[in-house]
Amino acid sequence: MSAVSRDGPLALVYRGPAACSGCAEAVAALLRSSPARFRTEYCGPDEQRQISSDALAGAAIYAQPGGGEVRPAWRKLRDYTELIRGFVHDGGHYLGFCLGAYLAAAEPGFGLIDGKVDQYISTAGASVDSTDDTIIPVRWRGHVRHMYFQDGPTFQLRPGASGTVLATYDTGAAAAVVATFGAGRVGLVGPHPEADRSWYADAGLINPDGIRFDLGHDLIKSTMQGDGRAISQS
């Protein structure tokens, strides 16, 4: 467990066999550094705090970090489906980063988004066709920014579904969205706004924009508060 402020809202961050090494910690650091100054606790099968209705009842956010392949991860997480769906439906907030965003889909997944979640590198015109770690340009709120990327998803909300697009890939496909599920909201991102200096160093990558966390903070704020400035997806 780690925290910056005793007074900030609580965010539960999954840490366990479905998450990659260091991914949960990077998401927790992003949440703690955001303007809301979340206090964070890790939850998962090997953590002191388990994923349970009691644990979720005290949280504002449940965050699912990046990890490996979807189907093996889903086998480790599917038993939590009704707990997580109930938490969001009743007014909680879900943040999904890369694998965590894939898992917001249905079949397999928690079924939190009214639409499709697809692999970006398999879409027509994608500028990346490898699962290697890299840096890609996205258009976030109309401005070109560069983000750490490793086989992340894209999103297509069903026509008429309640949701907004915060960022798009170079193909125009959605790279980050905020959608509603019941009384709650779901914030999903394909690239990694939580990537810190160690991620870039380990992969031998340099972000031309520098290592900044404002896009992740925007995703968090938009998920918590909703944001009319976001771009509606048609």
PDB file of C-alpha atoms in Angstrom:
ATOM      1  CA  MET A   1       0.000   0.000   0.000  1.00  0.00           C
ATOM      2  CA  SER A   2       1.190   3.508  -0.768  1.00  0.00           C
ATOM      3  CA  ALA A   3      -0.322   6.917  -0.328  1.00  0.00           C
ATOM      4  CA  VAL A   4       0.510  10.583  -0.632  1.00  0.00           C
ATOM      5  CA  SER A   5      -2.477  12.122   1.090  1.00  0.00           C
ATOM      6  CA  ARG A   6      -4.733  10.738   3.776  1.00  0.00           C
ATOM      7  CA  ASP A   7      -7.484  13.038   2.543  1.00  0.00           C
ATOM      8  CA  GLY A   8      -7.543  12.248  -1.181  1.00  0.00           C
ATOM      9  CA  PRO A   9     -10.033   9.860  -2.759  1.00  0.00           C
ATOM     10  CA  LEU A  10      -9.066   6.197  -2.776  1.00  0.00           C
ATOM     11  CA  ALA A  11      -8.012   4.436  -5.963  1.00  0.00           C
ATOM     12  CA  LEU A  12      -7.608   0.666  -5.974  1.00  0.00           C
ATOM     13  CA  VAL A  13      -4.961  -0.527  -8.423  1.00  0.00           C
ATOM     14  CA  TYR A  14      -4.875  -4.171  -9.441  1.00  0.00           C
ATOM     15  CA  ARG A  15      -1.510  -5.833  -8.892  1.00  0.00           C
ATOM     16  CA  GLY A  16      -1.185  -9.521  -9.578  1.00  0.00           C
ATOM     17  CA  PRO A  17      -0.561 -12.245 -12.159  1.00  0.00           C
ATOM     18  CA  ALA A  18      -2.506 -10.476 -14.939  1.00  0.00           C
ATOM     19  CA  ALA A  19      -0.364  -7.304 -14.744  1.00  0.00           C
ATOM     20  CA  CYS A  20       3.160  -6.788 -16.033  1.00  0.00           C
ATOM     21  CA  SER A  21       6.061  -6.000 -13.740  1.00  0.00           C
ATOM     22  CA  GLY A  22       6.051  -2.321 -12.809  1.00  0.00           C
ATOM     23  CA  CYS A  23       2.741  -1.552 -14.539  1.00  0.00           C
ATOM     24  CA  ALA A  24       0.643  -1.348 -11.365  1.00  0.00           C
ATOM     25  CA  GLU A  25       3.228   0.849  -9.703  1.00  0.00           C
ATOM     26  CA  ALA A  26       3.309   3.257 -12.662  1.00  0.00           C
ATOM     27  CA  VAL A  27      -0.491   3.579 -12.646  1.00  0.00           C
ATOM     28  CA  ALA A  28      -0.487   4.174  -8.897  1.00  0.00           C
ATOM     29  CA  ALA A  29       2.179   6.868  -9.255  1.00  0.00           C
ATOM     30  CA  LEU A  30       0.120   8.566 -11.987  1.00  0.00           C
ATOM     31  CA  LEU A  31      -2.949   8.620  -9.750  1.00  0.00           C
ATOM     32  CA  ARG A  32      -1.009   9.994  -6.786  1.00  0.00           C
ATOM     33  CA  SER A  33       0.561  12.747  -8.904  1.00  0.00           C
ATOM     34  CA  SER A  34      -2.750  13.859 -10.421  1.00  0.00           C
ATOM     35  CA  PRO A  35      -4.349  17.096  -9.188  1.00  0.00           C
ATOM     36  CA  ALA A  36      -6.857  15.068  -7.140  1.00  0.00           C
ATOM     37  CA  ARG A  37      -3.922  13.496  -5.234  1.00  0.00           C
ATOM     38  CA  PHE A  38      -5.440  10.043  -4.961  1.00  0.00           C
ATOM     39  CA  ARG A  39      -4.314   7.768  -2.229  1.00  0.00           C
ATOM     40  CA  THR A  40      -3.662   4.369  -3.724  1.00  0.00           C
ATOM     41  CA  GLU A  41      -3.847   0.808  -2.514  1.00  0.00           C
ATOM     42  CA  TYR A  42      -2.975  -2.320  -4.428  1.00  0.00           C
ATOM     43  CA  CYS A  43      -5.525  -5.092  -4.641  1.00  0.00           C
ATOM     44  CA  GLY A  44      -5.321  -8.595  -6.018  1.00  0.00           C
ATOM     45  CA  PRO A  45      -5.049 -12.254  -5.076  1.00  0.00           C
ATOM     46  CA  ASP A  46      -1.614 -11.856  -3.470  1.00  0.00           C
ATOM     47  CA  GLU A  47      -2.243  -8.467  -1.856  1.00  0.00           C
ATOM     48  CA  GLN A  48      -3.412  -7.668   1.650  1.00  0.00           C
ATOM     49  CA  ARG A  49      -6.488  -6.038   0.106  1.00  0.00           C
ATOM     50  CA  GLN A  50      -8.507  -8.440  -2.001  1.00  0.00           C
ATOM     51  CA  ILE A  51     -10.948  -7.456  -4.763  1.00  0.00           C
ATOM     52  CA  SER A  52     -14.231  -7.567  -2.887  1.00  0.00           C
ATOM     53  CA  SER A  53     -17.457  -5.619  -2.593  1.00  0.00           C
ATOM     54  CA  ASP A  54     -16.278  -4.172   0.723  1.00  0.00           C
ATOM     55  CA  ALA A  55     -12.969  -3.000  -0.739  1.00  0.00           C
ATOM     56  CA  LEU A  56     -14.613  -1.474  -3.800  1.00  0.00           C
ATOM     57  CA  ALA A  57     -17.285   0.250  -1.718  1.00  0.00           C
ATOM     58  CA  GLY A  58     -14.653   2.585  -0.263  1.00  0.00           C
ATOM     59  CA  ALA A  59     -12.979   3.425  -3.586  1.00  0.00           C
ATOM     60  CA  ALA A  60     -13.580   6.126  -6.183  1.00  0.00           C
ATOM     61  CA  ILE A  61     -11.575   4.330  -8.891  1.00  0.00           C
ATOM     62  CA  TYR A  62     -10.618   0.777  -9.780  1.00  0.00           C
ATOM     63  CA  ALA A  63      -7.613   0.777 -12.126  1.00  0.00           C
ATOM     64  CA  GLN A  64      -6.553  -2.146 -14.312  1.00  0.00           C
ATOM     65  CA  PRO A  65      -2.975  -1.709 -15.567  1.00  0.00           C
ATOM     66  CA  GLY A  66      -1.181  -3.134 -18.563  1.00  0.00           C
ATOM     67  CA  GLY A  67      -0.070  -6.725 -18.829  1.00  0.00           C
ATOM     68  CA  GLY A  68       0.339  -9.619 -21.213  1.00  0.00           C
ATOM     69  CA  GLU A  69      -2.056 -11.301 -23.614  1.00  0.00           C
ATOM     70  CA  VAL A  70      -5.776 -10.815 -23.173  1.00  0.00           C
ATOM     71  CA  ARG A  71      -7.060 -14.375 -22.887  1.00  0.00           C
ATOM     72  CA  PRO A  72      -4.526 -15.643 -20.315  1.00  0.00           C
ATOM     73  CA  ALA A  73      -5.122 -12.474 -18.274  1.00  0.00           C
ATOM     74  CA  TRP A  74      -8.877 -12.893 -18.536  1.00  0.00           C
ATOM     75  CA  ARG A  75      -8.675 -16.401 -17.081  1.00  0.00           C
ATOM     76  CA  LYS A  76      -7.061 -14.869 -14.005  1.00  0.00           C
ATOM     77  CA  LEU A  77      -9.569 -12.012 -13.701  1.00  0.00           C
ATOM     78  CA  ARG A  78     -12.943 -13.321 -14.863  1.00  0.00           C
ATOM     79  CA  ASP A  79     -14.065 -14.295 -11.374  1.00  0.00           C
ATOM     80  CA  TYR A  80     -14.110 -10.570 -10.488  1.00  0.00           C
ATOM     81  CA  THR A  81     -16.452  -9.618 -13.333  1.00  0.00           C
ATOM     82  CA  GLU A  82     -19.661  -9.091 -11.389  1.00  0.00           C
ATOM     83  CA  LEU A  83     -17.851  -7.221  -8.607  1.00  0.00           C
ATOM     84  CA  ILE A  84     -16.247  -4.773 -11.036  1.00  0.00           C
ATOM     85  CA  ARG A  85     -19.365  -4.357 -13.173  1.00  0.00           C
ATOM     86  CA  GLY A  86     -21.450  -3.713 -10.080  1.00  0.00           C
ATOM     87  CA  PHE A  87     -18.943  -1.182  -8.747  1.00  0.00           C
ATOM     88  CA  VAL A  88     -18.972   0.857 -11.958  1.00  0.00           C
ATOM     89  CA  HIS A  89     -22.700   0.489 -12.592  1.00  0.00           C
ATOM     90  CA  ASP A  90     -23.429   1.889  -9.147  1.00  0.00           C
ATOM     91  CA  GLY A  91     -21.318   5.005  -9.704  1.00  0.00           C
ATOM     92  CA  GLY A  92     -17.698   3.892  -9.473  1.00  0.00           C
ATOM     93  CA  HIS A  93     -15.016   4.609 -12.060  1.00  0.00           C
ATOM     94  CA  TYR A  94     -12.855   2.190 -14.046  1.00  0.00           C
ATOM     95  CA  LEU A  95      -9.507   3.091 -15.573  1.00  0.00           C
ATOM     96  CA  GLY A  96      -8.039   0.677 -18.107  1.00  0.00           C
ATOM     97  CA  PHE A  97      -4.521   1.012 -19.495  1.00  0.00           C
ATOM     98  CA  CYS A  98      -3.638  -1.089 -22.564  1.00  0.00           C
ATOM     99  CA  LEU A  99      -4.496  -4.629 -21.350  1.00  0.00           C
ATOM    100  CA  GLY A 100      -6.862  -3.063 -18.822  1.00  0.00           C
ATOM    101  CA  ALA A 101      -8.585  -1.306 -21.721  1.00  0.00           C
ATOM    102  CA  TYR A 102      -8.839  -4.523 -23.731  1.00  0.00           C
ATOM    103  CA  LEU A 103     -10.503  -6.091 -20.684  1.00  0.00           C
ATOM    104  CA  ALA A 104     -13.285  -3.478 -20.694  1.00  0.00           C
ATOM    105  CA  ALA A 105     -14.689  -5.246 -23.756  1.00  0.00           C
ATOM    106  CA  ALA A 106     -16.993  -8.230 -23.745  1.00  0.00           C
ATOM    107  CA  GLU A 107     -16.062 -11.767 -24.781  1.00  0.00           C
ATOM    108  CA  PRO A 108     -13.613 -11.820 -23.150  1.00  0.00           C
ATOM    109  CA  GLY A 109     -13.798  -8.959 -20.714  1.00  0.00           C
ATOM    110  CA  PHE A 110     -15.807  -7.159 -18.068  1.00  0.00           C
ATOM    111  CA  GLY A 111     -18.329  -5.804 -20.603  1.00  0.00           C
ATOM    112  CA  LEU A 112     -18.000  -2.152 -19.573  1.00  0.00           C
ATOM    113  CA  ILE A 113     -18.046  -0.476 -22.992  1.00  0.00           C
ATOM    114  CA  ASP A 114     -20.930  -0.303 -25.444  1.00  0.00           C
ATOM    115  CA  GLY A 115     -18.854  -0.974 -28.525  1.00  0.00           C
ATOM    116  CA  LYS A 116     -15.786  -2.768 -29.841  1.00  0.00           C
ATOM    117  CA  VAL A 117     -12.205  -2.942 -28.632  1.00  0.00           C
ATOM    118  CA  ASP A 118      -9.686  -3.948 -31.316  1.00  0.00           C
ATOM    119  CA  GLN A 119      -5.930  -4.343 -31.690  1.00  0.00           C
ATOM    120  CA  TYR A 120      -4.567  -1.135 -33.235  1.00  0.00           C
ATOM    121  CA  ILE A 121      -1.683  -2.790 -35.103  1.00  0.00           C
ATOM    122  CA  SER A 122      -4.195  -4.984 -36.958  1.00  0.00           C
ATOM    123  CA  THR A 123      -6.298  -2.072 -38.221  1.00  0.00           C
ATOM    124  CA  ALA A 124      -6.059  -0.744 -41.770  1.00  0.00           C
ATOM    125  CA  GLY A 125      -3.404   1.941 -42.206  1.00  0.00           C
ATOM    126  CA  ALA A 126      -1.798   1.474 -38.781  1.00  0.00           C
ATOM    127  CA  SER A 127       1.697   2.966 -38.698  1.00  0.00           C
ATOM    128  CA  VAL A 128       2.896   0.211 -36.343  1.00  0.00           C
ATOM    129  CA  ASP A 129       2.707  -3.488 -37.213  1.00  0.00           C
ATOM    130  CA  SER A 130       4.839  -4.955 -34.430  1.00  0.00           C
ATOM    131  CA  THR A 131       4.210  -5.752 -30.787  1.00  0.00           C
ATOM    132  CA  ASP A 132       7.593  -4.245 -29.875  1.00  0.00           C
ATOM    133  CA  ASP A 133       7.699  -1.290 -27.491  1.00  0.00           C
ATOM    134  CA  THR A 134       7.739   1.960 -29.436  1.00  0.00           C
ATOM    135  CA  ILE A 135       6.564   5.570 -29.480  1.00  0.00           C
ATOM    136  CA  ILE A 136       3.602   6.658 -31.577  1.00  0.00           C
ATOM    137  CA  PRO A 137       1.967  10.007 -32.342  1.00  0.00           C
ATOM    138  CA  VAL A 138      -1.618  10.551 -31.268  1.00  0.00           C
ATOM    139  CA  ARG A 139      -3.906  13.554 -31.535  1.00  0.00           C
ATOM    140  CA  TRP A 140      -5.039  14.345 -27.989  1.00  0.00           C
ATOM    141  CA  ARG A 141      -7.743  17.013 -27.867  1.00  0.00           C
ATOM    142  CA  GLY A 142      -6.611  18.171 -31.273  1.00  0.00           C
ATOM    143  CA  HIS A 143      -2.902  18.412 -30.446  1.00  0.00           C
ATOM    144  CA  VAL A 144      -0.252  15.974 -31.674  1.00  0.00           C
ATOM    145  CA  ARG A 145       1.543  14.252 -28.820  1.00  0.00           C
ATOM    146  CA  HIS A 146       3.861  11.245 -28.627  1.00  0.00           C
ATOM    147  CA  MET A 147       3.152   8.337 -26.298  1.00  0.00           C
ATOM    148  CA  TYR A 148       4.736   5.078 -25.219  1.00  0.00           C
ATOM    149  CA  PHE A 149       2.985   2.209 -26.980  1.00  0.00           C
ATOM    150  CA  GLN A 150       3.067  -1.574 -26.898  1.00  0.00           C
ATOM    151  CA  ASP A 151       0.293  -3.397 -28.761  1.00  0.00           C
ATOM    152  CA  GLY A 152      -2.498  -1.261 -27.348  1.00  0.00           C
ATOM    153  CA  PRO A 153      -6.155  -1.265 -28.408  1.00  0.00           C
ATOM    154  CA  THR A 154      -8.417   1.075 -30.303  1.00  0.00           C
ATOM    155  CA  PHE A 155     -12.094   1.673 -29.535  1.00  0.00           C
ATOM    156  CA  GLN A 156     -15.287   2.036 -31.518  1.00  0.00           C
ATOM    157  CA  LEU A 157     -18.326   3.085 -29.534  1.00  0.00           C
ATOM    158  CA  ARG A 158     -21.674   1.921 -30.834  1.00  0.00           C
ATOM    159  CA  PRO A 159     -23.555   4.695 -32.683  1.00  0.00           C
ATOM    160  CA  GLY A 160     -25.680   6.493 -30.119  1.00  0.00           C
ATOM    161  CA  ALA A 161     -23.684   5.167 -27.163  1.00  0.00           C
ATOM    162  CA  SER A 162     -22.843   7.626 -24.411  1.00  0.00           C
ATOM    163  CA  GLY A 163     -19.139   8.319 -24.640  1.00  0.00           C
ATOM    164  CA  THR A 164     -16.450  10.685 -25.874  1.00  0.00           C
ATOM    165  CA  VAL A 165     -13.090  10.409 -27.581  1.00  0.00           C
ATOM    166  CA  LEU A 166     -10.129  12.141 -25.976  1.00  0.00           C
ATOM    167  CA  ALA A 167      -7.472  11.012 -28.449  1.00  0.00           C
ATOM    168  CA  THR A 168      -7.085   9.378 -31.852  1.00  0.00           C
ATOM    169  CA  TYR A 169      -4.329   7.452 -33.598  1.00  0.00           C
ATOM    170  CA  ASP A 170      -2.948   8.630 -36.925  1.00  0.00           C
ATOM    171  CA  THR A 171      -5.626   6.544 -38.682  1.00  0.00           C
ATOM    172  CA  GLY A 172      -8.377   8.474 -36.904  1.00  0.00           C
ATOM    173  CA  ALA A 173      -9.275   5.463 -34.744  1.00  0.00           C
ATOM    174  CA  ALA A 174      -9.881   6.229 -31.080  1.00  0.00           C
ATOM    175  CA  ALA A 175      -6.843   5.884 -28.811  1.00  0.00           C
ATOM    176  CA  ALA A 176      -8.493   7.082 -25.579  1.00  0.00           C
ATOM    177  CA  VAL A 177     -12.173   7.235 -24.666  1.00  0.00           C
ATOM    178  CA  VAL A 178     -14.414   7.948 -21.707  1.00  0.00           C
ATOM    179  CA  ALA A 179     -17.745   6.131 -21.704  1.00  0.00           C
ATOM    180  CA  THR A 180     -20.587   5.677 -19.256  1.00  0.00           C
ATOM    181  CA  PHE A 181     -21.680   2.405 -17.720  1.00  0.00           C
ATOM    182  CA  GLY A 182     -24.727   2.687 -15.525  1.00  0.00           C
ATOM    183  CA  ALA A 183     -24.107   5.518 -13.091  1.00  0.00           C
ATOM    184  CA  GLY A 184     -20.333   5.257 -13.469  1.00  0.00           C
ATOM    185  CA  ARG A 185     -17.707   6.088 -16.073  1.00  0.00           C
ATOM    186  CA  VAL A 186     -15.019   4.093 -17.823  1.00  0.00           C
ATOM    187  CA  GLY A 187     -11.752   5.681 -18.992  1.00  0.00           C
ATOM    188  CA  LEU A 188      -9.726   3.626 -21.477  1.00  0.00           C
ATOM    189  CA  VAL A 189      -6.421   4.299 -23.214  1.00  0.00           C
ATOM    190  CA  GLY A 190      -4.428   2.216 -25.687  1.00  0.00           C
ATOM    191  CA  PRO A 191      -0.982   3.860 -25.318  1.00  0.00           C
ATOM    192  CA  HIS A 192       0.684   4.332 -21.927  1.00  0.00           C
ATOM    193  CA  PRO A 193       0.355   7.830 -20.396  1.00  0.00           C
ATOM    194  CA  GLU A 194       1.703   6.374 -17.134  1.00  0.00           C
ATOM    195  CA  ALA A 195       5.074   5.364 -18.647  1.00  0.00           C
ATOM    196  CA  ASP A 196       7.863   6.821 -16.537  1.00  0.00           C
ATOM    197  CA  ARG A 197      11.547   7.398 -17.182  1.00  0.00           C
ATOM    198  CA  SER A 198      12.473   3.782 -16.457  1.00  0.00           C
ATOM    199  CA  TRP A 199      10.132   2.488 -19.190  1.00  0.00           C
ATOM    200  CA  TYR A 200      11.838   4.608 -21.833  1.00  0.00           C
ATOM    201  CA  ALA A 201      15.319   3.762 -20.572  1.00  0.00           C
ATOM    202  CA  ASP A 202      14.641   0.015 -20.514  1.00  0.00           C
ATOM    203  CA  ALA A 203      13.273   0.084 -24.078  1.00  0.00           C
ATOM    204  CA  GLY A 204      15.959   2.456 -25.391  1.00  0.00           C
ATOM    205  CA  LEU A 205      13.335   5.002 -26.444  1.00  0.00           C
ATOM    206  CA  ILE A 206      13.241   8.795 -26.325  1.00  0.00           C
ATOM    207  CA  ASN A 207       9.946  10.672 -26.323  1.00  0.00           C
ATOM    208  CA  PRO A 208      10.382  13.879 -28.379  1.00  0.00           C
ATOM    209  CA  ASP A 209       7.862  15.624 -26.110  1.00  0.00           C
ATOM    210  CA  GLY A 210       9.756  14.683 -22.972  1.00  0.00           C
ATOM    211  CA  ILE A 211       8.358  12.497 -20.210  1.00  0.00           C
ATOM    212  CA  ARG A 212       5.134  14.171 -19.138  1.00  0.00           C
ATOM    213  CA  PHE A 213       2.048  12.927 -17.318  1.00  0.00           C
ATOM    214  CA  ASP A 214      -0.539  15.552 -18.233  1.00  0.00           C
ATOM    215  CA  LEU A 215      -2.341  13.241 -20.671  1.00  0.00           C
ATOM    216  CA  GLY A 216      -2.800  10.638 -17.974  1.00  0.00           C
ATOM    217  CA  HIS A 217      -4.041  13.296 -15.592  1.00  0.00           C
ATOM    218  CA  ASP A 218      -6.525  14.450 -18.229  1.00  0.00           C
ATOM    219  CA  LEU A 219      -7.807  10.892 -18.648  1.00  0.00           C
ATOM    220  CA  ILE A 220      -8.280  10.577 -14.892  1.00  0.00           C
ATOM    221  CA  LYS A 221     -10.048  13.918 -14.545  1.00  0.00           C
ATOM    222  CA  SER A 222     -12.299  13.247 -17.536  1.00  0.00           C
ATOM    223  CA  THR A 223     -13.242   9.838 -16.140  1.00  0.00           C
ATOM    224  CA  MET A 224     -13.997  11.198 -12.697  1.00  0.00           C
ATOM    225  CA  GLN A 225     -15.845  14.350 -13.737  1.00  0.00           C
ATOM    226  CA  GLY A 226     -16.951  13.869 -17.321  1.00  0.00           C
ATOM    227  CA  ASP A 227     -15.887  16.473 -19.852  1.00  0.00           C
ATOM    228  CA  GLY A 228     -18.027  18.247 -22.400  1.00  0.00           C
ATOM    229  CA  ARG A 229     -14.936  19.399 -24.300  1.00  0.00           C
ATOM    230  CA  ALA A 230     -14.130  15.854 -25.380  1.00  0.00           C
ATOM    231  CA  ILE A 231     -14.911  14.891 -28.960  1.00  0.00           C
ATOM    232  CA  SER A 232     -18.031  12.811 -29.495  1.00  0.00           C
ATOM    233  CA  GLN A 233     -17.448   9.703 -31.579  1.00  0.00           C
ATOM    234  CA  SER A 234     -19.837   9.151 -34.463  1.00  0.00           C
TER     235      SER A 234
END
